Amino acid sequence: MSPGSTLCGGLGLKHFSNWNKTVIAKLVWAISNKQDTLWVKWVHERYIKQQDWWDYTPAYGSSWYWKKLCKIKELFKQGCAIPRAWDWQGQNTYQISKGHQWLMPSHTTHQLPTKHRLNKLYPQPDTHCAFCHLMEEVEMHLFFKCNYARAIWQDPDLTGITTALLKLRVSKASKSITYAIFTSVIYYIWSTRNQVIFRHQIQPHQRTFQTIKEQVIHRILYINSLTHKYDMYIDRLVQ
């Protein structure tokens, strides 16, 4: 049956084109997250190898299906999907690669493939927030206004760390730590949102925040072991 704009009501039939894109989109995310499946491992070994998935271009002689999957990946790149949150350097700071600059505060709007944004590309059956199911899933609501996100931003440990950093002498190191906290909160809210949508799993906001805190601490401790420029901030982070 060829796809058309009018479908048979009551038969449970879906528009094939939109349904196909949704299925392939899940495969795109599975490859990006390197899910522990035989197929994903085979794809990385056979095609991607050591390349960055989001910068990967299929070879000319690749199969039509693989080219189709990569084409859908490019569609999602309009929303800047993210393979990782940051690129830590063996120096006193870390860098955000060009492909991940959506994490910058000025770029958090209209950059991610939220349900609202995807709905403009092709109709979505549900555009509500994956956490609260009350408001439309736009960036400002998802990352800052939703109760799930607000609970993370207002966690006593997070406010305590940022308040302590503000009381210290402003330096490149303190700015880097503050920025690391901000980007990791955005990243893990997005990551948790994807788990809700694709795996139907949600974890308490306390656990999400604990993951954020551990990641920031581990990275800062590692860089400090190389540079010893974060000594005065370590106590504030691990308390």
GROMACS .gro file of C-alpha atoms in nm:
model
  239
    1MET     CA    1   0.000   0.000   0.000
    2SER     CA    2   0.144   0.334  -0.103
    3PRO     CA    3   0.143   0.617   0.152
    4GLY     CA    4  -0.123   0.884   0.113
    5SER     CA    5  -0.257   1.180   0.298
    6THR     CA    6  -0.584   1.000   0.376
    7LEU     CA    7  -0.573   0.683   0.584
    8CYS     CA    8  -0.840   0.426   0.662
    9GLY     CA    9  -0.996   0.537   0.988
   10GLY     CA   10  -1.052   0.275   1.254
   11LEU     CA   11  -0.802   0.027   1.110
   12GLY     CA   12  -0.509   0.150   1.316
   13LEU     CA   13  -0.304   0.229   1.004
   14LYS     CA   14  -0.026   0.483   1.033
   15HIS     CA   15   0.116   0.712   0.769
   16PHE     CA   16   0.401   0.493   0.647
   17SER     CA   17   0.644   0.777   0.575
   18ASN     CA   18   0.614   0.931   0.923
   19TRP     CA   19   0.615   0.592   1.095
   20ASN     CA   20   0.927   0.490   0.902
   21LYS     CA   21   1.110   0.809   1.004
   22THR     CA   22   1.021   0.749   1.367
   23VAL     CA   23   1.155   0.393   1.358
   24ILE     CA   24   1.478   0.500   1.187
   25ALA     CA   25   1.516   0.787   1.435
   26LYS     CA   26   1.527   0.533   1.718
   27LEU     CA   27   1.804   0.351   1.534
   28VAL     CA   28   1.993   0.679   1.494
   29TRP     CA   29   1.979   0.733   1.870
   30ALA     CA   30   2.075   0.373   1.940
   31ILE     CA   31   2.390   0.417   1.729
   32SER     CA   32   2.468   0.749   1.895
   33ASN     CA   33   2.431   0.603   2.245
   34LYS     CA   34   2.624   0.289   2.147
   35GLN     CA   35   2.354   0.067   2.288
   36ASP     CA   36   2.472  -0.275   2.395
   37THR     CA   37   2.317  -0.471   2.107
   38LEU     CA   38   2.475  -0.689   1.844
   39TRP     CA   39   2.339  -0.476   1.559
   40VAL     CA   40   2.476  -0.149   1.700
   41LYS     CA   41   2.815  -0.306   1.762
   42TRP     CA   42   2.817  -0.442   1.406
   43VAL     CA   43   2.731  -0.098   1.264
   44HIS     CA   44   3.019   0.066   1.450
   45GLU     CA   45   3.261  -0.206   1.340
   46ARG     CA   46   3.139  -0.224   0.979
   47TYR     CA   47   3.070   0.139   0.894
   48ILE     CA   48   3.156   0.401   1.153
   49LYS     CA   49   3.476   0.254   1.297
   50GLN     CA   50   3.650   0.536   1.487
   51GLN     CA   51   3.460   0.822   1.325
   52ASP     CA   52   3.219   1.057   1.498
   53TRP     CA   53   2.870   0.929   1.418
   54TRP     CA   54   2.726   1.279   1.380
   55ASP     CA   55   2.998   1.377   1.130
   56TYR     CA   56   2.992   1.044   0.945
   57THR     CA   57   2.910   1.034   0.572
   58PRO     CA   58   2.817   0.702   0.407
   59ALA     CA   59   3.039   0.571   0.130
   60TYR     CA   60   2.914   0.597  -0.229
   61GLY     CA   61   2.857   0.223  -0.260
   62SER     CA   62   2.666   0.184   0.067
   63SER     CA   63   2.327   0.012   0.066
   64TRP     CA   64   2.013   0.219   0.012
   65TYR     CA   65   1.890   0.139   0.364
   66TRP     CA   66   2.213   0.260   0.525
   67LYS     CA   67   2.202   0.579   0.317
   68LYS     CA   68   1.840   0.629   0.422
   69LEU     CA   69   1.933   0.594   0.790
   70CYS     CA   70   2.216   0.846   0.747
   71LYS     CA   71   1.977   1.083   0.570
   72ILE     CA   72   1.742   1.074   0.869
   73LYS     CA   73   2.044   1.138   1.092
   74GLU     CA   74   2.115   1.453   0.893
   75LEU     CA   75   1.754   1.558   0.940
   76PHE     CA   76   1.799   1.527   1.315
   77LYS     CA   77   2.123   1.722   1.299
   78GLN     CA   78   1.908   2.024   1.220
   79GLY     CA   79   1.823   1.990   1.587
   80CYS     CA   80   2.185   1.919   1.681
   81ALA     CA   81   2.158   1.577   1.844
   82ILE     CA   82   2.442   1.517   2.087
   83PRO     CA   83   2.685   1.224   2.108
   84ARG     CA   84   2.851   1.361   2.420
   85ALA     CA   85   2.825   1.658   2.648
   86TRP     CA   86   3.179   1.790   2.649
   87ASP     CA   87   3.533   1.730   2.536
   88TRP     CA   88   3.765   1.742   2.834
   89GLN     CA   89   4.124   1.845   2.773
   90GLY     CA   90   4.433   1.765   2.978
   91GLN     CA   91   4.456   2.130   3.077
   92ASN     CA   92   4.284   2.355   3.327
   93THR     CA   93   3.969   2.382   3.116
   94TYR     CA   94   3.759   2.180   2.878
   95GLN     CA   95   3.627   2.264   2.534
   96ILE     CA   96   3.293   2.224   2.363
   97SER     CA   97   3.339   2.095   2.009
   98LYS     CA   98   3.171   2.291   1.731
   99GLY     CA   99   2.908   2.024   1.680
  100HIS     CA  100   2.797   2.056   2.042
  101GLN     CA  101   2.770   2.433   2.074
  102TRP     CA  102   2.397   2.402   2.138
  103LEU     CA  103   2.506   2.368   2.502
  104MET     CA  104   2.603   2.734   2.506
  105PRO     CA  105   2.343   2.937   2.697
  106SER     CA  106   2.268   3.151   2.389
  107HIS     CA  107   2.207   2.840   2.180
  108THR     CA  108   1.973   2.642   2.403
  109THR     CA  109   1.670   2.778   2.217
  110HIS     CA  110   1.539   2.615   1.898
  111GLN     CA  111   1.838   2.385   1.860
  112LEU     CA  112   1.732   2.042   1.987
  113PRO     CA  113   1.495   1.792   1.823
  114THR     CA  114   1.219   1.844   2.078
  115LYS     CA  115   0.869   1.723   2.001
  116HIS     CA  116   0.769   2.080   1.915
  117ARG     CA  117   1.052   2.113   1.664
  118LEU     CA  118   1.000   1.766   1.514
  119ASN     CA  119   0.632   1.841   1.473
  120LYS     CA  120   0.728   2.114   1.227
  121LEU     CA  121   0.922   1.858   1.020
  122TYR     CA  122   0.653   1.589   1.026
  123PRO     CA  123   0.341   1.546   1.241
  124GLN     CA  124   0.392   1.400   1.589
  125PRO     CA  125   0.119   1.201   1.768
  126ASP     CA  126   0.212   1.371   2.096
  127THR     CA  127   0.396   1.699   2.151
  128HIS     CA  128   0.360   1.716   2.530
  129CYS     CA  129   0.656   1.723   2.767
  130ALA     CA  130   0.793   1.374   2.828
  131PHE     CA  131   0.816   1.442   3.203
  132CYS     CA  132   0.498   1.622   3.307
  133HIS     CA  133   0.272   1.560   3.004
  134LEU     CA  134   0.110   1.897   3.072
  135MET     CA  135   0.282   2.150   2.848
  136GLU     CA  136   0.419   2.138   2.495
  137GLU     CA  137   0.778   2.018   2.482
  138VAL     CA  138   0.977   2.328   2.394
  139GLU     CA  139   1.330   2.393   2.516
  140MET     CA  140   1.248   2.655   2.779
  141HIS     CA  141   0.985   2.435   2.941
  142LEU     CA  142   1.186   2.111   2.917
  143PHE     CA  143   1.508   2.246   3.068
  144PHE     CA  144   1.388   2.514   3.307
  145LYS     CA  145   1.012   2.530   3.372
  146CYS     CA  146   0.906   2.166   3.397
  147ASN     CA  147   0.879   2.045   3.756
  148TYR     CA  148   1.137   1.774   3.688
  149ALA     CA  149   1.394   2.025   3.564
  150ARG     CA  150   1.310   2.277   3.837
  151ALA     CA  151   1.368   2.011   4.102
  152ILE     CA  152   1.721   1.958   3.968
  153TRP     CA  153   1.808   2.328   3.938
  154GLN     CA  154   1.672   2.393   4.288
  155ASP     CA  155   1.844   2.096   4.451
  156PRO     CA  156   2.012   2.220   4.773
  157ASP     CA  157   2.344   2.063   4.674
  158LEU     CA  158   2.346   2.243   4.338
  159THR     CA  159   2.249   2.581   4.481
  160GLY     CA  160   2.501   2.527   4.760
  161ILE     CA  161   2.787   2.460   4.517
  162THR     CA  162   2.707   2.754   4.291
  163THR     CA  163   2.662   2.989   4.589
  164ALA     CA  164   2.998   2.880   4.731
  165LEU     CA  165   3.167   2.934   4.394
  166LEU     CA  166   3.022   3.284   4.368
  167LYS     CA  167   3.174   3.371   4.704
  168LEU     CA  168   3.520   3.272   4.584
  169ARG     CA  169   3.747   3.488   4.374
  170VAL     CA  170   3.623   3.492   4.016
  171SER     CA  171   3.874   3.314   3.795
  172LYS     CA  172   3.894   3.110   3.479
  173ALA     CA  173   3.880   2.794   3.689
  174SER     CA  174   3.565   2.896   3.879
  175LYS     CA  175   3.396   2.995   3.551
  176SER     CA  176   3.491   2.657   3.402
  177ILE     CA  177   3.339   2.468   3.694
  178THR     CA  178   3.021   2.675   3.686
  179TYR     CA  179   2.993   2.618   3.312
  180ALA     CA  180   3.060   2.247   3.356
  181ILE     CA  181   2.771   2.227   3.601
  182PHE     CA  182   2.538   2.414   3.366
  183THR     CA  183   2.620   2.203   3.060
  184SER     CA  184   2.599   1.876   3.249
  185VAL     CA  185   2.255   1.963   3.391
  186ILE     CA  186   2.129   2.040   3.039
  187TYR     CA  187   2.289   1.724   2.902
  188TYR     CA  188   2.146   1.487   3.165
  189ILE     CA  189   1.799   1.637   3.152
  190TRP     CA  190   1.805   1.572   2.777
  191SER     CA  191   1.949   1.224   2.826
  192THR     CA  192   1.683   1.137   3.085
  193ARG     CA  193   1.414   1.272   2.852
  194ASN     CA  194   1.539   1.035   2.580
  195GLN     CA  195   1.520   0.739   2.820
  196VAL     CA  196   1.159   0.826   2.895
  197ILE     CA  197   1.068   0.842   2.525
  198PHE     CA  198   1.271   0.556   2.380
  199ARG     CA  199   1.301   0.317   2.676
  200HIS     CA  200   0.993   0.416   2.877
  201GLN     CA  201   1.211   0.456   3.185
  202ILE     CA  202   1.227   0.751   3.421
  203GLN     CA  203   1.448   0.794   3.723
  204PRO     CA  204   1.393   1.023   4.024
  205HIS     CA  205   1.538   1.372   3.981
  206GLN     CA  206   1.757   1.308   4.287
  207ARG     CA  207   1.932   1.026   4.103
  208THR     CA  208   1.977   1.240   3.792
  209PHE     CA  209   2.132   1.518   3.998
  210GLN     CA  210   2.360   1.272   4.178
  211THR     CA  211   2.485   1.153   3.837
  212ILE     CA  212   2.549   1.513   3.734
  213LYS     CA  213   2.741   1.587   4.054
  214GLU     CA  214   2.953   1.272   4.025
  215GLN     CA  215   3.042   1.343   3.662
  216VAL     CA  216   3.151   1.700   3.735
  217ILE     CA  217   3.353   1.594   4.041
  218HIS     CA  218   3.529   1.311   3.859
  219ARG     CA  219   3.623   1.533   3.566
  220ILE     CA  220   3.748   1.816   3.786
  221LEU     CA  221   3.948   1.577   4.005
  222TYR     CA  222   4.107   1.424   3.696
  223ILE     CA  223   4.208   1.760   3.549
  224ASN     CA  224   4.330   1.879   3.889
  225SER     CA  225   4.559   1.575   3.910
  226LEU     CA  226   4.726   1.702   3.593
  227THR     CA  227   4.729   2.077   3.653
  228HIS     CA  228   4.677   2.131   4.029
  229LYS     CA  229   4.482   2.448   3.948
  230TYR     CA  230   4.156   2.341   4.108
  231ASP     CA  231   4.278   2.271   4.462
  232MET     CA  232   4.084   2.556   4.623
  233TYR     CA  233   3.758   2.438   4.463
  234ILE     CA  234   3.774   2.067   4.541
  235ASP     CA  235   3.634   2.095   4.895
  236ARG     CA  236   3.338   2.291   4.765
  237LEU     CA  237   3.259   2.021   4.510
  238VAL     CA  238   3.294   1.710   4.724
  239GLN     CA  239   3.125   1.834   5.043
   0.00000   0.00000   0.00000
